[in-house]
Every structure is written in structure tokens, then in C-alpha cells.
Short mmCIF file of C-alpha atoms in Angstrom, two decimals:
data_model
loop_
_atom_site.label_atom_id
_atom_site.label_comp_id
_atom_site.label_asym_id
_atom_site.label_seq_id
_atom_site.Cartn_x
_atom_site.Cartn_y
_atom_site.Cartn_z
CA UNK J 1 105.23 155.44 -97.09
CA UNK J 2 105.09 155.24 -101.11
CA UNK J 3 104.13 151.55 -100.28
CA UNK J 4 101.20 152.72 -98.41
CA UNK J 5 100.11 155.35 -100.87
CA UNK J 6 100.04 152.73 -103.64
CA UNK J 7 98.52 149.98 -101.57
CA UNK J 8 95.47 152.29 -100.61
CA UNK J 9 95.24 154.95 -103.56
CA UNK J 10 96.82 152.19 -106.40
CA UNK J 11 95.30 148.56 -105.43
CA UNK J 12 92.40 149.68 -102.86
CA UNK J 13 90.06 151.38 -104.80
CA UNK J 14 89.88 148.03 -107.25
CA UNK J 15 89.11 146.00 -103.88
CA UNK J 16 86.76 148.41 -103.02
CA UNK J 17 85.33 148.76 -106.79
CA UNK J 18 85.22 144.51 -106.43
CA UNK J 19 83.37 143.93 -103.26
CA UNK J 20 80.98 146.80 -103.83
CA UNK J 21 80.03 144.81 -106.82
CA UNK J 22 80.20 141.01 -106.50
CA UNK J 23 79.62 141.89 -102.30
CA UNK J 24 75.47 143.40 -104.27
CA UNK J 25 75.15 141.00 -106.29
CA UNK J 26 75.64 138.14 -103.55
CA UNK J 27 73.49 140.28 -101.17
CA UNK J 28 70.52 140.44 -103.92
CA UNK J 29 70.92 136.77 -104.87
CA UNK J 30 71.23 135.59 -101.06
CA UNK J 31 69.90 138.00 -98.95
CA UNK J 32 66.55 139.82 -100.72
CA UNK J 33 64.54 139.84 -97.39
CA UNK J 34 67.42 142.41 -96.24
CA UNK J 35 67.29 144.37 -99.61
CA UNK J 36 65.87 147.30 -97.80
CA UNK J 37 66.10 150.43 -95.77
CA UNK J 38 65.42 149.04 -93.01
CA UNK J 39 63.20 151.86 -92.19
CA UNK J 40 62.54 152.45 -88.64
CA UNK J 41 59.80 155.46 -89.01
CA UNK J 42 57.02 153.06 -87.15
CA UNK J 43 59.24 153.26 -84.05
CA UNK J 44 59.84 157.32 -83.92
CA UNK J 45 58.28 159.47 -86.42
CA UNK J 46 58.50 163.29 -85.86
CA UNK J 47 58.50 165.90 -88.03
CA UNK J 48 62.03 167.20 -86.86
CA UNK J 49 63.32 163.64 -88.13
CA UNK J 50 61.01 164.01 -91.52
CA UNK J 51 63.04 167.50 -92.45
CA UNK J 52 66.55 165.57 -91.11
CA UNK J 53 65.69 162.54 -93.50
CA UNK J 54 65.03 164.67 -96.19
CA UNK J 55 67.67 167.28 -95.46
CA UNK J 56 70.15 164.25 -95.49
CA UNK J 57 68.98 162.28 -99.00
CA UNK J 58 69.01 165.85 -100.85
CA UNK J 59 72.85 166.59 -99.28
CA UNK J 60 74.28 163.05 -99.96
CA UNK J 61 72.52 162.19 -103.44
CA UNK J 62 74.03 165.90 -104.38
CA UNK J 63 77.57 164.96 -102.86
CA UNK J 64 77.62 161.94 -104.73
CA UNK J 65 76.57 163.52 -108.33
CA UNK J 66 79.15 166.82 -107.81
CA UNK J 67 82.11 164.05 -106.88
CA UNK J 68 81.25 161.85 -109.90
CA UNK J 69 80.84 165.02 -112.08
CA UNK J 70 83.50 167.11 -110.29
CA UNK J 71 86.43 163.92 -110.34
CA UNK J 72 85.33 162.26 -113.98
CA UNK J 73 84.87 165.35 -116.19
CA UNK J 74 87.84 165.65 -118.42
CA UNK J 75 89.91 168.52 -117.53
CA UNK J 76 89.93 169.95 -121.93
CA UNK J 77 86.10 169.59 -121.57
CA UNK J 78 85.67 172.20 -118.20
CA UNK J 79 88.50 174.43 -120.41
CA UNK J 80 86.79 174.37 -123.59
CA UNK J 81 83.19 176.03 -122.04
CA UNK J 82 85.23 178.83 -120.02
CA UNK J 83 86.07 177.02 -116.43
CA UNK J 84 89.23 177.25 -115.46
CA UNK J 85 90.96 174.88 -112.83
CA UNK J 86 90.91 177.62 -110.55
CA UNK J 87 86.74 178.48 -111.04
CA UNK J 88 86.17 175.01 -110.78
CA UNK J 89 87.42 174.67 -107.31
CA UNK J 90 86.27 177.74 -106.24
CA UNK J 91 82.87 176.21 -107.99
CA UNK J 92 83.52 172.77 -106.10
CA UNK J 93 83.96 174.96 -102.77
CA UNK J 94 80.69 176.56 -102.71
CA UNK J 95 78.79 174.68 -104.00
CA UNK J 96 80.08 171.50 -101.79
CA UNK J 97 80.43 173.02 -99.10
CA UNK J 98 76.17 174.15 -99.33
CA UNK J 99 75.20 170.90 -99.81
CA UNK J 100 77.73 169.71 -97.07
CA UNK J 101 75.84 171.70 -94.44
CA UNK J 102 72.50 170.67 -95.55
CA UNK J 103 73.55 166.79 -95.45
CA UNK J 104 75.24 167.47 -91.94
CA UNK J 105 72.16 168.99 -90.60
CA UNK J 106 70.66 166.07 -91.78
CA UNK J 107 72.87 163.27 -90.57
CA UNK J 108 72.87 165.24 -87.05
CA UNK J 109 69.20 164.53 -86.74
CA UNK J 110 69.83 160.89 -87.67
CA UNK J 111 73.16 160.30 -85.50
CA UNK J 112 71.06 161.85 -82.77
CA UNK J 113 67.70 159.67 -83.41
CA UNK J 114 69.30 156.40 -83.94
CA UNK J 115 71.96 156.57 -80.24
CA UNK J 116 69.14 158.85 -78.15
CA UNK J 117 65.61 157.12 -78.89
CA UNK J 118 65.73 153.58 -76.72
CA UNK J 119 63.45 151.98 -79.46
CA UNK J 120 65.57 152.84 -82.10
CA UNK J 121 68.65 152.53 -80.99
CA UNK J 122 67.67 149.05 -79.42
CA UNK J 123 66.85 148.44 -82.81
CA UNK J 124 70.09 148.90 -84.92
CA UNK J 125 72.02 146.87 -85.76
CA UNK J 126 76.29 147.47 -85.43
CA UNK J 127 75.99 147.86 -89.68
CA UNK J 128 73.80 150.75 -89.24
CA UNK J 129 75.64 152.40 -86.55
CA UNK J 130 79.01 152.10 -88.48
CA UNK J 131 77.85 153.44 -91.53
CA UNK J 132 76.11 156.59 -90.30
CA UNK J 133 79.19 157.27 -88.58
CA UNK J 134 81.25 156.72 -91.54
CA UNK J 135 79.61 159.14 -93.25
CA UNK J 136 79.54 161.60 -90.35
CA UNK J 137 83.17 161.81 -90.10
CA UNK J 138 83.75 161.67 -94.55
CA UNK J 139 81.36 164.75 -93.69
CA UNK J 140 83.90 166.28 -91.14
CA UNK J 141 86.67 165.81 -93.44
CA UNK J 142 85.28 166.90 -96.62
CA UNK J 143 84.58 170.46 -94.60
CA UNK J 144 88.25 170.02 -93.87
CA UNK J 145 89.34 169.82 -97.61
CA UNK J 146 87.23 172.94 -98.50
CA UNK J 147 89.26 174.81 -95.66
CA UNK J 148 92.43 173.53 -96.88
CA UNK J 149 91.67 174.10 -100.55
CA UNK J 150 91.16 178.08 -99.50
CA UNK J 151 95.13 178.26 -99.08
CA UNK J 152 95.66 176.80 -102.86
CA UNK J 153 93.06 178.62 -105.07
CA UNK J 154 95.10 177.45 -108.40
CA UNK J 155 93.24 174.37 -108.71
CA UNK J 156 96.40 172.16 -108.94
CA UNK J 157 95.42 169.71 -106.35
CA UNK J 158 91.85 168.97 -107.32
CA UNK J 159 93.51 168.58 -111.32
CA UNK J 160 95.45 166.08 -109.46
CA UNK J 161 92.80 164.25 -107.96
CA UNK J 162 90.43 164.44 -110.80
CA UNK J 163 93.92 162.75 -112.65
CA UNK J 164 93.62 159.89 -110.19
CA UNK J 165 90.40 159.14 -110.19
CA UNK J 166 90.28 159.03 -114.39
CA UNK J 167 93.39 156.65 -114.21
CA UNK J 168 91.37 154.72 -111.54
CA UNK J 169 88.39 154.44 -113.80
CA UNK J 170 90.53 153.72 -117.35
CA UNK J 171 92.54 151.12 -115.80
CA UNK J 172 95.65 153.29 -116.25
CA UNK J 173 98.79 152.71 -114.45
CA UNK J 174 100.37 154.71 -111.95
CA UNK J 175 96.67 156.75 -110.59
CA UNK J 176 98.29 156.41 -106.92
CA UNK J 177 101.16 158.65 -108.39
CA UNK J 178 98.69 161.69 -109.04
CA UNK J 179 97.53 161.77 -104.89
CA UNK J 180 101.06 161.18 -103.20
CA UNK J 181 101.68 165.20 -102.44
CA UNK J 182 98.22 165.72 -101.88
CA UNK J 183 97.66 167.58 -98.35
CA UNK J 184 97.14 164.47 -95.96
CA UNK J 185 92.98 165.39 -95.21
CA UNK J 186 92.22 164.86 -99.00
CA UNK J 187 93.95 161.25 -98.25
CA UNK J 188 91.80 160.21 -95.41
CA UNK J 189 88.37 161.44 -97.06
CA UNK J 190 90.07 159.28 -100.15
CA UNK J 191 90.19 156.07 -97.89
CA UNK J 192 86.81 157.01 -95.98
CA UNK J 193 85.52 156.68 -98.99
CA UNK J 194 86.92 153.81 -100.28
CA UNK J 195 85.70 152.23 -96.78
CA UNK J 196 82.70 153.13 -97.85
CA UNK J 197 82.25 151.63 -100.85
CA UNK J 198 83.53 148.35 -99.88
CA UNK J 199 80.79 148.42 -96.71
CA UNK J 200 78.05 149.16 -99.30
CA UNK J 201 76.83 145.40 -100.02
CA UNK J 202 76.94 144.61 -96.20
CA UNK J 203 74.72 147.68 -95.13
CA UNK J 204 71.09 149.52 -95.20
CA UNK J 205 73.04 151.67 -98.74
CA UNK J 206 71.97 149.01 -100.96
CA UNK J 207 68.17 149.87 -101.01
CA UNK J 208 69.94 152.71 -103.50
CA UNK J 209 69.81 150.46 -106.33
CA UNK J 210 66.28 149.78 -105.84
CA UNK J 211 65.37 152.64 -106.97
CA UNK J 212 61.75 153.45 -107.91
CA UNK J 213 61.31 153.83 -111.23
CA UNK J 214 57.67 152.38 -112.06
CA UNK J 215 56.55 155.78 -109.82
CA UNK J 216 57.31 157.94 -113.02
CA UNK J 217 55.06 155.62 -115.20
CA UNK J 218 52.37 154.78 -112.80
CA UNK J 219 48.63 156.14 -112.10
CA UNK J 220 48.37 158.56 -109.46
CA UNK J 221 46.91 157.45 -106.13
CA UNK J 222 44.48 159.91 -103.91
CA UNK J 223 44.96 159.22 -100.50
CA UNK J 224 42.99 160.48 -98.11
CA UNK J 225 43.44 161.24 -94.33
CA UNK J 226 41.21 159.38 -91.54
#
């Protein structure tokens, strides 16, 4: 079992890291026509999937930032303002857990959409299926972790975590030590996400690096309805 641990929390999250990276570059370089969302809005556009869309980009981009924050932020920094361990789970609760809900009502609009309309679902491809659902169920689970976390308060286990993925990031030895007594659903939304990551260049996600930067700096346009 320590085998396993260190294979997936020690080695996999530089496999991941690797194919994530060289997997977008070799998807830019060899594959720009496909550097895209793949929007499918001309085949079913209602307003209840306009408010899931948007529902789902607020909850995910938000996700993303609290983890990176949350994980990366030095645990002397969080002390030295005021926040103890405990506050900032408690803050990590909340605050995840609202934008949790928002992204899952979302995604449920999506999920729905994408298996229910024929036109759209006759249009997806197996990428886009798997990747919704991978980040329906790293949903499910994080909702898990916040109900687990409510039986440790203390903060120790997302210290621990926030250990692991610092050593991750420094190249330090020994991160897989810091997740090994972690409750097991913190584990699986670890490796859900790692999956995740290492689908990135091979999916719809990379149109996430394309983001649109020359709208800040350009003219407004009028447009006008017929």
C-alpha cells in the first residue's frame, strides 16, 4: 500500500505535471485547428444552458484559484495575518463548498445537455464526454471532503495536504509522505485530479490558455439586434 501511495501521490503528479505540459505544447504545434472549445451553442442554445455555462465557468475558475491559493500559501504567511489552521479550513469549507454548488448546478445543466439533446450528444466526441464526467464526480468528492473535514476542525489534515503539494511544487523529497494518513476521499479527489491534469492536452480544457486578453485593450463594438 505505501508503494501505491508513493507511486500516485510521489511520482504521479510529475507525470501528470509532464504530459499536461509537453502533451499542450504538441497539441498547439500539431493540432491548432482543435485549439478550441469546441463550442456547440449553434446546435442548442437556451437560456437555461446560458445560466448553466456561466454558472459552471464562475464555479470551476473559482475552484481552481481557492486550490492554488488554499494548497500553495505558506502555512507562516496565513499565521502571520491572524488565520489559523483551523479558520482556514473552516474558511476553505464555506467558501468551497459555495462555489461547489454553483459549479454543480452548472455542470448538471451541461451533463444533462450534452447525453439528452440528440444533436449534441451525436456531436461529442468520447474526450468530451470523459472529461465532463471527470469533473462531475472530482465535484462529488470534493463535497465529500468538506463533510469529512467537519469531524476534524483542527486543520491538521489540510496543513498536511498544503505540505504535499509545496514539496510537489519545490521538488522536495518525500511529498507522498505528508498524504499517507489522509482520510481515503481526500486521496481519490487527489488522483481525480491528477487524471485530470494529464487529460488536459487531449481535451476541449485547452482553449483555457487561449485566453482573451486583446478584449481588455481593444475598442468597444456596438452591436445591434435585427
Amino acid at each position: 500500500m505505501e508503494y501505491l501511495n508513493q507511486l500516485i501521490f510521489g511520482v504521479g503528479p510529475y507525470l501528470a505535471g509532464t504530459v499536461f505540459i509537453l502533451g499542450s505544447i504538441l497539441r498547439y504545434e500539431r493540432g491548432q485547428y482543435t485549439w478550441r472549445a469546441m463550442s456547440s451553442q449553434m446546435l442548442h442554445n437556451t437560456r437555461s444552458y446560458r445560466v448553466g455555462n456561466l454558472l459552471f465557468h464562475i464555479g470551476i475558475l473559482s475552484l481552481f484559484l481557492g486550490h492554488l491559493v488554499g494548497l500553495l500559501t505558506p502555512q507562516p504567511l496565513y499565521h502571520a495575518i491572524g488565520i489559523t489552521s483551523g479558520t482556514k479550513q473552516i474558511l476553505s469549507m464555506v467558501i468551497g463548498g459555495a462555489f461547489g454548488i454553483i459549479c454543480l448546478a452548472g455542470i448538471s445543466v451541461i451533463l444533462w445537455r450534452r447525453f439528452m439533446v440528440p444533436a449534441v450528444r451525436a456531436n461529442s466526441s468520447p474526450m468530451d464526454n470523459f472529461i465532463l464526467v471527470l469533473l462531475g464526480l472530482q465535484l462529488i468528492t470534493g463535497f465529500v471532503t468538506i463533510y469529512v473535514s467537519r469531524h476534524h476542525l483542527e486543520g491538521q489534515v489540510m496543513t498536511e495536504l498544503a505540505n504535499w503539494a509545496q514539496h510537489i511544487v519545490t521538488f522536495q523529497s518525500g511529498a507522498w509522505l505528508f498524504v499517507l494518513e489522509v482520510p481515503w476521499p481526500y486521496k481519490i479527489h487527489i488522483a481525480l485530479g491528477l487524471l485530470m491534469f494529464a487529460a488536459f492536452p487531449f481535451s476541449r480544457l485547452v482553449h483555457i490558455w487561449s485566453w482573451p486578453w486583446a478584449y481588455l485593450r481593444r475598442n468597444y463594438q456596438v452591436v445591434r439586434a435585427r
